[in-house]
């Protein structure tokens, strides 16, 4: 039995990046050998085992054949006869297809090291096509290593295009796709993920609502970058630069979907895009079973982002309705995330990236005066039930009116 370190651990060590988890491949062993050594099997017929002490993953060297569509459609062939080279050739990228033994000796049959030097994300062999999730993985690696100058090899992009056109991507489960999407959005350059998906035609399959934004113009006075798709990528880039959490990044990606369905004769204006986008945002949310906080924030940002941009012009009653829609009295954090997403939207415009966004503090101030209205005096006056709610609303309205006056003086 020979054991090698493989995949991301080898790649990231060679790149001088921190190694988080280590995957191992075991050559010359059977499942029985592993069980005899105390390893715990991960699944009934999946040749992966967990180390009894470290909990790290040890996979038997295997070749893989495709037997059906999508996940679960794999059959694995693992046996003590499968060589290291046979295992490595069925991996996704050359930079992920290197192995290291316990002496630190590298096995690199597919020139992974050279591709690391050349900054190339290149598939190892046609076996790449066995798992369509790899289209998303490559786009995610492109986002992660963009700052190092990596790009997708043209022949790999072509293969990704063929996979996207084949209909295989539709067979991916929501869970597997979301895992890739959410990890990619948390990279430093998440806009590269979307751009690469677009370049290979995968975006049109996975998120046609986002793909539709490219080529749609906006008024140059507000949006010097003009193109709505380009704007969306910049908003995402800003969100990463400002270290925003996943929910904010997800909301940034989806905030303008309504602009993709504006009739051409109305271009470059997009009246009512906030409302028109809601159905589309809901569809994307549900397609990937995004976590609840991501779904909610995306819908709220979609509906109210232009409110935030015009915060100082809103009537007191509209401001209060906005605060109520966010349930800001009980969920202040979500309102903060909304403000953050709107600020990223404003900054994601060509040449306006560093322009101040006073709307943010203005909205925070309004929320804080509304929140400061005390219930106790109203209870003491004998209000209860719906009357109490109405009295509270009027007090909050008064407080916001006073706030507006104070802010404008
Ligand atoms: N792998 C693959 N195809 C996949 C998933 C994984 O070929 N769809 C192989 C690659 O060789 C990869 C290794 O399995 O390097 C480990 O996969 P994983 O732990 O998912 O990714 P890492 O490459 O370690 O990358 P990350 O840093 O993102 O975890």
Coordinates of C-alpha atoms and ligand atoms in Angstrom, one line a residue:
X1 CA 0.0 0.0 0.0
X2 CA 1.4 3.4 -1.0
X3 CA -0.1 6.7 0.1
X4 CA 0.3 10.0 -1.6
X5 CA -0.9 13.5 -0.9
X6 CA -2.9 14.8 -3.9
X7 CA -5.0 17.6 -5.3
X8 CA -5.3 21.0 -3.6
X9 CA -2.8 20.4 -0.9
X10 CA 0.0 19.8 -3.4
X11 CA -1.1 22.6 -5.7
X12 CA -1.4 25.2 -2.9
X13 CA 1.9 24.2 -1.4
X14 CA 3.7 24.7 -4.7
X15 CA 1.9 28.1 -5.1
X16 CA 3.0 29.1 -1.6
X17 CA -0.6 29.4 -0.4
X18 CA -2.0 28.1 2.9
X19 CA -3.1 24.5 2.8
X20 CA -6.4 24.0 4.6
X21 CA -7.3 20.3 4.1
X22 CA -5.3 17.4 2.8
X23 CA -6.6 14.7 0.5
X24 CA -4.8 11.4 0.1
X25 CA -4.8 8.7 -2.5
X26 CA -4.0 5.1 -1.7
X27 CA -2.5 2.8 -4.3
X28 CA -2.3 -0.9 -4.1
X29 CA -5.0 -1.4 -1.4
X30 CA -8.5 -2.8 -1.3
X31 CA -11.4 -1.6 0.7
X32 CA -10.9 -4.6 3.0
X33 CA -7.2 -3.5 3.6
X34 CA -8.5 0.0 4.6
X35 CA -11.1 -1.3 7.0
X36 CA -8.6 -3.7 8.5
X37 CA -6.4 -0.6 9.3
X38 CA -9.3 1.1 11.1
X39 CA -10.3 3.5 8.4
X40 CA -14.0 4.4 8.3
X41 CA -15.8 4.2 4.9
X42 CA -17.5 7.5 3.8
X43 CA -20.3 5.8 1.9
X44 CA -21.5 2.3 1.1
X45 CA -20.0 2.1 -2.4
X46 CA -17.8 5.1 -2.6
X47 CA -14.1 4.2 -2.3
X48 CA -13.3 7.0 0.2
X49 CA -12.3 6.4 3.8
X50 CA -11.6 8.7 6.8
X51 CA -8.4 8.3 8.8
X52 CA -9.2 6.9 12.2
X53 CA -7.3 9.7 14.0
X54 CA -7.0 12.7 11.7
X55 CA -10.3 12.4 9.9
X56 CA -8.6 13.3 6.6
X57 CA -9.9 11.7 3.4
X58 CA -8.2 8.7 1.9
X59 CA -9.4 7.6 -1.5
X60 CA -8.5 4.4 -3.2
X61 CA -6.9 5.0 -6.6
X62 CA -9.7 4.7 -9.1
X63 CA -10.7 5.0 -12.6
X64 CA -14.2 6.3 -13.4
X65 CA -16.6 5.5 -16.0
X66 CA -19.8 7.3 -16.8
X67 CA -22.9 5.3 -16.6
X68 CA -25.7 7.9 -16.4
X69 CA -26.5 11.6 -16.3
X70 CA -25.4 13.9 -13.5
X71 CA -24.4 13.2 -10.0
X72 CA -25.0 9.7 -8.8
X73 CA -24.6 8.6 -12.4
X74 CA -21.0 7.5 -11.7
X75 CA -19.7 4.1 -11.3
X76 CA -16.3 3.8 -9.7
X77 CA -13.7 1.3 -10.5
X78 CA -11.3 1.0 -7.6
X79 CA -8.9 -1.9 -7.2
X80 CA -5.4 -2.5 -6.0
X81 CA -4.3 -2.7 -9.7
X82 CA -5.2 0.9 -10.5
X83 CA -1.9 2.9 -10.8
X84 CA -1.3 6.5 -9.5
X85 CA -1.1 7.7 -13.1
X86 CA -4.5 6.2 -14.0
X87 CA -6.0 7.9 -11.0
X88 CA -4.5 11.3 -11.7
X89 CA -5.5 11.3 -15.4
X90 CA -9.2 11.3 -14.5
X91 CA -8.9 14.4 -12.3
X92 CA -10.1 17.8 -13.4
X93 CA -7.1 20.1 -13.9
X94 CA -3.4 19.4 -14.4
X95 CA -2.6 21.6 -11.4
X96 CA -4.8 19.3 -9.3
X97 CA -3.4 16.1 -10.8
X98 CA -0.1 16.0 -9.0
X99 CA 0.8 13.7 -6.1
X100 CA 3.5 13.8 -3.4
X101 CA 4.9 10.9 -1.5
X102 CA 6.0 10.9 2.2
X103 CA 9.5 12.0 1.1
X104 CA 8.1 15.0 -0.7
X105 CA 8.8 13.5 -4.1
X106 CA 6.4 14.8 -6.8
X107 CA 4.6 12.7 -9.3
X108 CA 3.5 15.0 -12.1
X109 CA 2.7 13.0 -15.3
X110 CA 0.5 15.7 -16.8
X111 CA 2.7 18.8 -16.5
X112 CA 0.8 20.4 -13.6
X113 CA 4.0 22.2 -12.4
X114 CA 4.5 23.8 -15.8
X115 CA 0.9 24.9 -15.9
X116 CA 1.3 26.4 -12.5
X117 CA 4.3 28.4 -13.8
X118 CA 2.4 29.3 -17.0
X119 CA -0.6 30.3 -14.9
X120 CA -2.9 27.9 -16.9
X121 CA -6.0 26.2 -15.8
X122 CA -5.9 23.2 -18.2
X123 CA -7.9 20.0 -18.1
X124 CA -6.0 16.8 -17.8
X125 CA -7.8 14.6 -20.4
X126 CA -11.3 14.1 -22.0
X127 CA -12.3 12.5 -18.7
X128 CA -12.9 16.0 -17.5
X129 CA -16.3 15.7 -19.1
X130 CA -17.3 12.9 -16.7
X131 CA -18.4 15.5 -14.1
X132 CA -20.1 18.7 -15.3
X133 CA -19.6 20.3 -11.9
X134 CA -16.0 20.8 -13.1
X135 CA -17.3 23.7 -15.3
X136 CA -18.1 25.5 -12.1
X137 CA -15.0 24.4 -10.4
X138 CA -12.7 25.8 -13.1
X139 CA -14.6 29.1 -13.0
X140 CA -14.1 29.1 -9.2
X141 CA -10.4 28.4 -9.5
X142 CA -10.2 31.2 -12.1
X143 CA -11.7 33.6 -9.6
X144 CA -9.5 32.4 -6.8
X145 CA -6.2 32.6 -8.7
X146 CA -7.0 35.6 -10.9
X147 CA -4.8 37.8 -8.8
X148 CA -1.9 35.4 -9.6
X149 CA -2.5 35.9 -13.3
X150 CA -4.2 32.5 -14.0
X151 CA -6.4 32.0 -17.0
X152 CA -8.4 29.2 -18.4
X153 CA -6.7 27.4 -21.3
X154 CA -8.5 27.9 -24.6
X155 CA -9.0 24.1 -25.2
X156 CA -10.4 23.8 -21.7
X157 CA -12.8 26.7 -22.2
X158 CA -13.9 24.9 -25.4
X159 CA -14.6 21.7 -23.5
X160 CA -16.5 23.7 -20.9
X161 CA -18.5 25.2 -23.8
X162 CA -19.4 21.8 -25.2
X163 CA -20.4 20.6 -21.7
X164 CA -22.6 23.6 -21.3
X165 CA -24.3 23.1 -24.6
X166 CA -24.8 19.4 -24.0
X167 CA -27.4 19.9 -21.4
X168 CA -25.3 18.2 -18.7
X169 CA -25.3 21.2 -16.4
X170 CA -29.0 21.0 -15.9
X171 CA -28.5 17.6 -14.4
X172 CA -26.4 19.0 -11.5
X173 CA -28.2 19.0 -8.2
X174 CA -28.9 22.4 -6.5
X175 CA -26.8 21.4 -3.5
X176 CA -23.6 20.7 -5.5
X177 CA -24.1 23.8 -7.6
X178 CA -24.7 26.1 -4.6
X179 CA -21.6 24.8 -2.9
X180 CA -19.5 25.9 -5.8
X181 CA -21.4 29.2 -6.4
X182 CA -21.2 30.2 -2.7
X183 CA -17.5 29.4 -2.4
X184 CA -16.8 31.2 -5.7
X185 CA -18.7 34.3 -4.5
X186 CA -16.6 34.4 -1.4
X187 CA -13.3 34.5 -3.4
X188 CA -11.5 37.8 -3.8
X189 CA -12.5 38.2 -7.4
X190 CA -16.0 36.7 -7.6
X191 CA -16.7 38.6 -10.8
X192 CA -14.2 36.4 -12.6
X193 CA -16.3 33.4 -11.7
X194 CA -19.3 34.9 -13.4
X195 CA -17.2 36.1 -16.4
X196 CA -15.7 32.7 -17.0
X197 CA -19.2 31.0 -16.8
X198 CA -20.4 33.5 -19.3
X199 CA -17.4 33.0 -21.6
X200 CA -18.1 29.3 -21.9
X201 CA -21.9 29.6 -22.2
X202 CA -22.6 28.1 -18.8
X203 CA -24.1 31.3 -17.4
X204 CA -26.8 31.2 -20.0
X205 CA -27.7 27.7 -18.8
X206 CA -27.3 28.2 -15.0
X207 CA -28.5 31.7 -14.6
X208 CA -30.0 33.0 -17.9
X209 CA -31.5 35.9 -15.9
X210 CA -28.0 37.2 -15.1
X211 CA -26.7 36.4 -18.6
X212 CA -29.5 38.5 -20.0
X213 CA -28.1 41.6 -18.4
X214 CA -25.1 41.7 -20.8
X215 CA -25.8 44.0 -23.7
X216 CA -28.6 45.9 -21.9
X217 CA -27.8 49.6 -21.7
X218 CA -28.4 52.0 -18.8
X219 CA -28.4 55.8 -18.8
X220 CA -24.8 56.9 -19.1
X221 CA -25.3 59.9 -16.8
X222 CA -26.0 57.5 -13.8
X223 CA -24.0 54.5 -15.2
X224 CA -20.9 55.5 -17.1
X225 CA -20.2 51.8 -17.7
X226 CA -23.6 51.6 -19.5
X227 CA -23.8 47.8 -19.8
X228 CA -25.9 46.3 -17.0
X229 CA -23.9 43.0 -17.0
X230 CA -20.6 45.0 -16.7
X231 CA -22.2 47.0 -13.9
X232 CA -23.3 43.8 -12.1
X233 CA -19.7 42.4 -12.3
X234 CA -18.4 45.7 -10.8
X235 CA -20.9 45.6 -8.0
X236 CA -19.8 42.1 -7.1
X237 CA -16.1 43.2 -7.3
X238 CA -16.9 46.0 -4.9
X239 CA -18.6 43.6 -2.5
X240 CA -15.5 41.5 -2.4
X241 CA -13.2 44.4 -2.0
X242 CA -15.3 45.5 1.0
X243 CA -15.3 42.0 2.4
X244 CA -19.0 41.7 2.4
X245 CA -20.7 38.4 3.6
X246 CA -22.2 35.9 1.2
X247 CA -25.8 37.2 1.6
X248 CA -24.7 40.7 0.4
X249 CA -22.7 39.2 -2.5
X250 CA -25.6 37.1 -3.6
X251 CA -27.9 40.1 -3.4
X252 CA -25.4 42.2 -5.4
X253 CA -25.4 39.6 -8.2
X254 CA -29.2 39.5 -8.5
X255 CA -30.2 43.1 -7.6
X256 CA -30.8 44.3 -11.2
X257 CA -32.4 41.2 -12.8
X258 CA -35.5 43.3 -13.7
X259 CA -33.4 45.3 -16.2
X260 CA -32.9 42.2 -18.3
X261 CA -36.6 42.1 -19.2
X262 CA -37.1 45.8 -20.1
X263 CA -38.6 46.1 -23.6
X264 CA -35.9 47.4 -25.9
X265 CA -37.9 50.4 -26.9
X266 CA -37.7 51.6 -23.3
X267 CA -33.8 51.4 -23.2
X268 CA -31.8 52.8 -21.6
X269 CA -34.4 53.5 -18.9
X270 CA -35.7 50.7 -16.7
X271 CA -38.8 52.0 -15.0
X272 CA -40.1 49.5 -12.4
X273 CA -37.2 47.1 -12.8
X274 CA -37.2 46.6 -9.0
X275 CA -40.6 45.1 -9.1
X276 CA -40.1 43.2 -12.4
X277 CA -37.0 41.6 -11.0
X278 CA -38.6 39.9 -8.0
X279 CA -40.0 36.9 -9.9
X280 CA -36.6 36.4 -11.5
X281 CA -34.8 36.7 -8.3
X282 CA -37.1 34.2 -6.7
X283 CA -36.6 31.7 -9.6
X284 CA -32.8 31.9 -9.2
X285 CA -33.0 31.6 -5.4
X286 CA -35.1 28.5 -5.7
X287 CA -33.1 26.9 -8.5
X288 CA -30.0 26.7 -6.3
X289 CA -31.9 26.4 -3.0
X290 CA -29.9 29.3 -1.6
X291 CA -30.0 29.6 2.2
X292 CA -32.9 31.6 3.6
X293 CA -30.9 34.7 4.6
X294 CA -29.4 34.9 1.0
X295 CA -32.9 34.5 -0.6
X296 CA -34.5 37.1 1.7
X297 CA -31.8 39.7 1.3
X298 CA -31.7 39.3 -2.5
X299 CA -35.4 39.9 -2.8
X300 CA -35.3 42.9 -0.4
X301 CA -32.4 44.5 -2.2
X302 CA -34.0 43.9 -5.5
X303 CA -37.2 45.6 -4.4
X304 CA -35.7 48.5 -2.5
X305 CA -32.3 49.4 -3.7
X306 CA -33.4 52.5 -5.5
X307 CA -35.2 53.6 -2.4
X308 CA -31.8 53.6 -0.6
X309 CA -30.2 55.6 -3.4
X310 CA -32.9 58.2 -3.0
X311 CA -33.0 58.0 0.8
X312 CA -32.8 61.7 1.5
X313 CA -35.7 62.4 -0.9
X314 CA -38.1 59.9 0.5
X315 CA -41.1 61.1 2.4
X316 CA -41.1 60.3 6.1
X317 CA -44.0 57.8 5.6
X318 CA -42.1 56.0 2.8
X319 CA -39.0 55.8 5.0
X320 CA -41.0 54.3 7.8
X321 CA -42.5 51.7 5.4
X322 CA -39.0 50.8 4.2
X323 CA -37.9 50.3 7.8
X324 CA -41.0 48.2 8.5
X325 CA -40.5 46.1 5.4
X326 CA -37.1 45.1 6.8
X327 CA -38.6 44.5 10.3
X328 CA -35.7 46.7 11.4
X329 CA -37.0 46.9 14.9
X330 CA -36.3 43.2 15.4
X331 CA -33.7 42.5 12.7
X332 CA -31.3 45.4 12.6
X333 CA -28.5 43.2 11.1
X334 CA -30.5 42.5 7.9
X335 CA -31.0 46.3 7.4
X336 CA -27.2 46.8 7.7
X337 CA -26.7 44.2 5.0
X338 CA -29.3 45.9 2.8
X339 CA -27.4 49.2 3.2
X340 CA -24.1 47.5 2.4
X341 CA -25.5 45.9 -0.8
X342 CA -26.9 49.3 -1.9
X343 CA -23.6 51.0 -1.3
X344 CA -21.8 48.4 -3.4
X345 CA -24.4 49.0 -6.1
X346 CA -23.6 52.7 -6.0
X347 CA -19.8 52.0 -6.0
X348 CA -20.0 49.5 -8.8
X349 CA -20.2 52.2 -11.4
X350 CA -17.3 53.2 -13.7
X351 CA -15.3 56.1 -12.2
X352 CA -17.6 56.4 -9.2
X353 CA -16.1 53.6 -7.1
X354 CA -14.8 56.0 -4.3
X355 CA -17.7 58.5 -4.3
X356 CA -19.1 58.8 -0.8
X357 CA -22.5 57.2 -0.1
X358 CA -24.1 59.5 2.6
X359 CA -27.4 57.5 2.1
X360 CA -25.9 54.8 4.3
X361 CA -25.6 56.9 7.4
X362 CA -28.8 58.7 6.6
X363 CA -30.7 55.4 6.6
X364 CA -28.9 54.2 9.8
X365 CA -30.0 57.5 11.5
X366 CA -33.6 57.1 10.5
X367 CA -33.6 53.5 11.7
X368 CA -32.1 54.5 15.0
X369 CA -34.6 57.3 15.7
X370 CA -37.5 55.0 14.8
X371 CA -36.1 52.3 17.0
X372 CA -35.7 54.7 19.9
X373 CA -39.5 55.3 20.2
X374 CA -40.5 53.7 23.5
X375 CA -43.6 51.5 23.8
X376 CA -43.9 51.9 27.6
X377 CA -45.5 55.4 27.6
X378 CA -48.1 54.2 25.0
X379 CA -49.0 51.2 27.2
X380 CA -49.3 53.5 30.1
X381 CA -51.8 55.6 28.1
X382 CA -53.9 52.5 27.8
X383 CA -53.2 51.6 24.1
X384 CA -53.4 47.9 23.3
X385 CA -53.8 45.6 20.3
X386 CA -54.1 47.2 16.8
X387 CA -54.5 50.7 18.4
X388 CA -51.1 50.2 20.1
X389 CA -49.6 49.3 16.7
X390 CA -51.1 52.4 15.1
X391 CA -50.0 54.7 18.0
X392 CA -46.5 53.3 17.7
X393 CA -46.4 53.9 14.0
X394 CA -47.5 57.5 14.5
X395 CA -44.8 58.1 17.1
X396 CA -42.2 56.6 14.8
X397 CA -43.4 58.8 11.9
X398 CA -43.1 61.8 14.1
X399 CA -39.6 60.9 15.1
X400 CA -38.6 60.4 11.4
X401 CA -40.1 63.7 10.4
X402 CA -38.1 65.4 13.1
X403 CA -35.0 63.5 12.0
X404 CA -35.6 64.7 8.4
X405 CA -35.9 68.3 9.4
X406 CA -32.8 68.1 11.5
X407 CA -30.9 66.5 8.7
X408 CA -31.9 69.1 6.1
X409 CA -31.2 72.1 8.3
Ligands
LIG1 N1 -11.5 16.5 -8.1 C1 -11.8 16.3 -9.5 N2 -13.1 16.6 -9.9 C2 -14.0 17.1 -9.0 C3 -13.7 17.3 -7.7 C4 -12.4 16.9 -7.3 O1 -10.9 15.9 -10.3 N3 -15.2 17.3 -9.5 C5 -10.1 16.1 -7.7 C6 -9.0 17.2 -8.0 O2 -7.8 16.5 -8.2 C7 -9.0 17.9 -6.7 C8 -9.2 16.8 -5.7 O3 -10.1 15.9 -6.3 O4 -7.8 18.6 -6.5 C9 -9.7 17.3 -4.3 O5 -10.9 17.9 -4.5 P1 -11.5 19.1 -3.5 O6 -11.0 18.8 -2.2 O7 -12.9 19.3 -3.8 O8 -10.8 20.4 -4.1 P2 -9.3 21.0 -4.0 O9 -8.7 20.8 -5.3 O10 -8.6 20.4 -2.8 O11 -9.6 22.5 -3.9 P3 -10.1 23.5 -2.8 O12 -8.9 24.2 -2.4 O13 -11.1 24.3 -3.5 O14 -10.7 22.6 -1.7

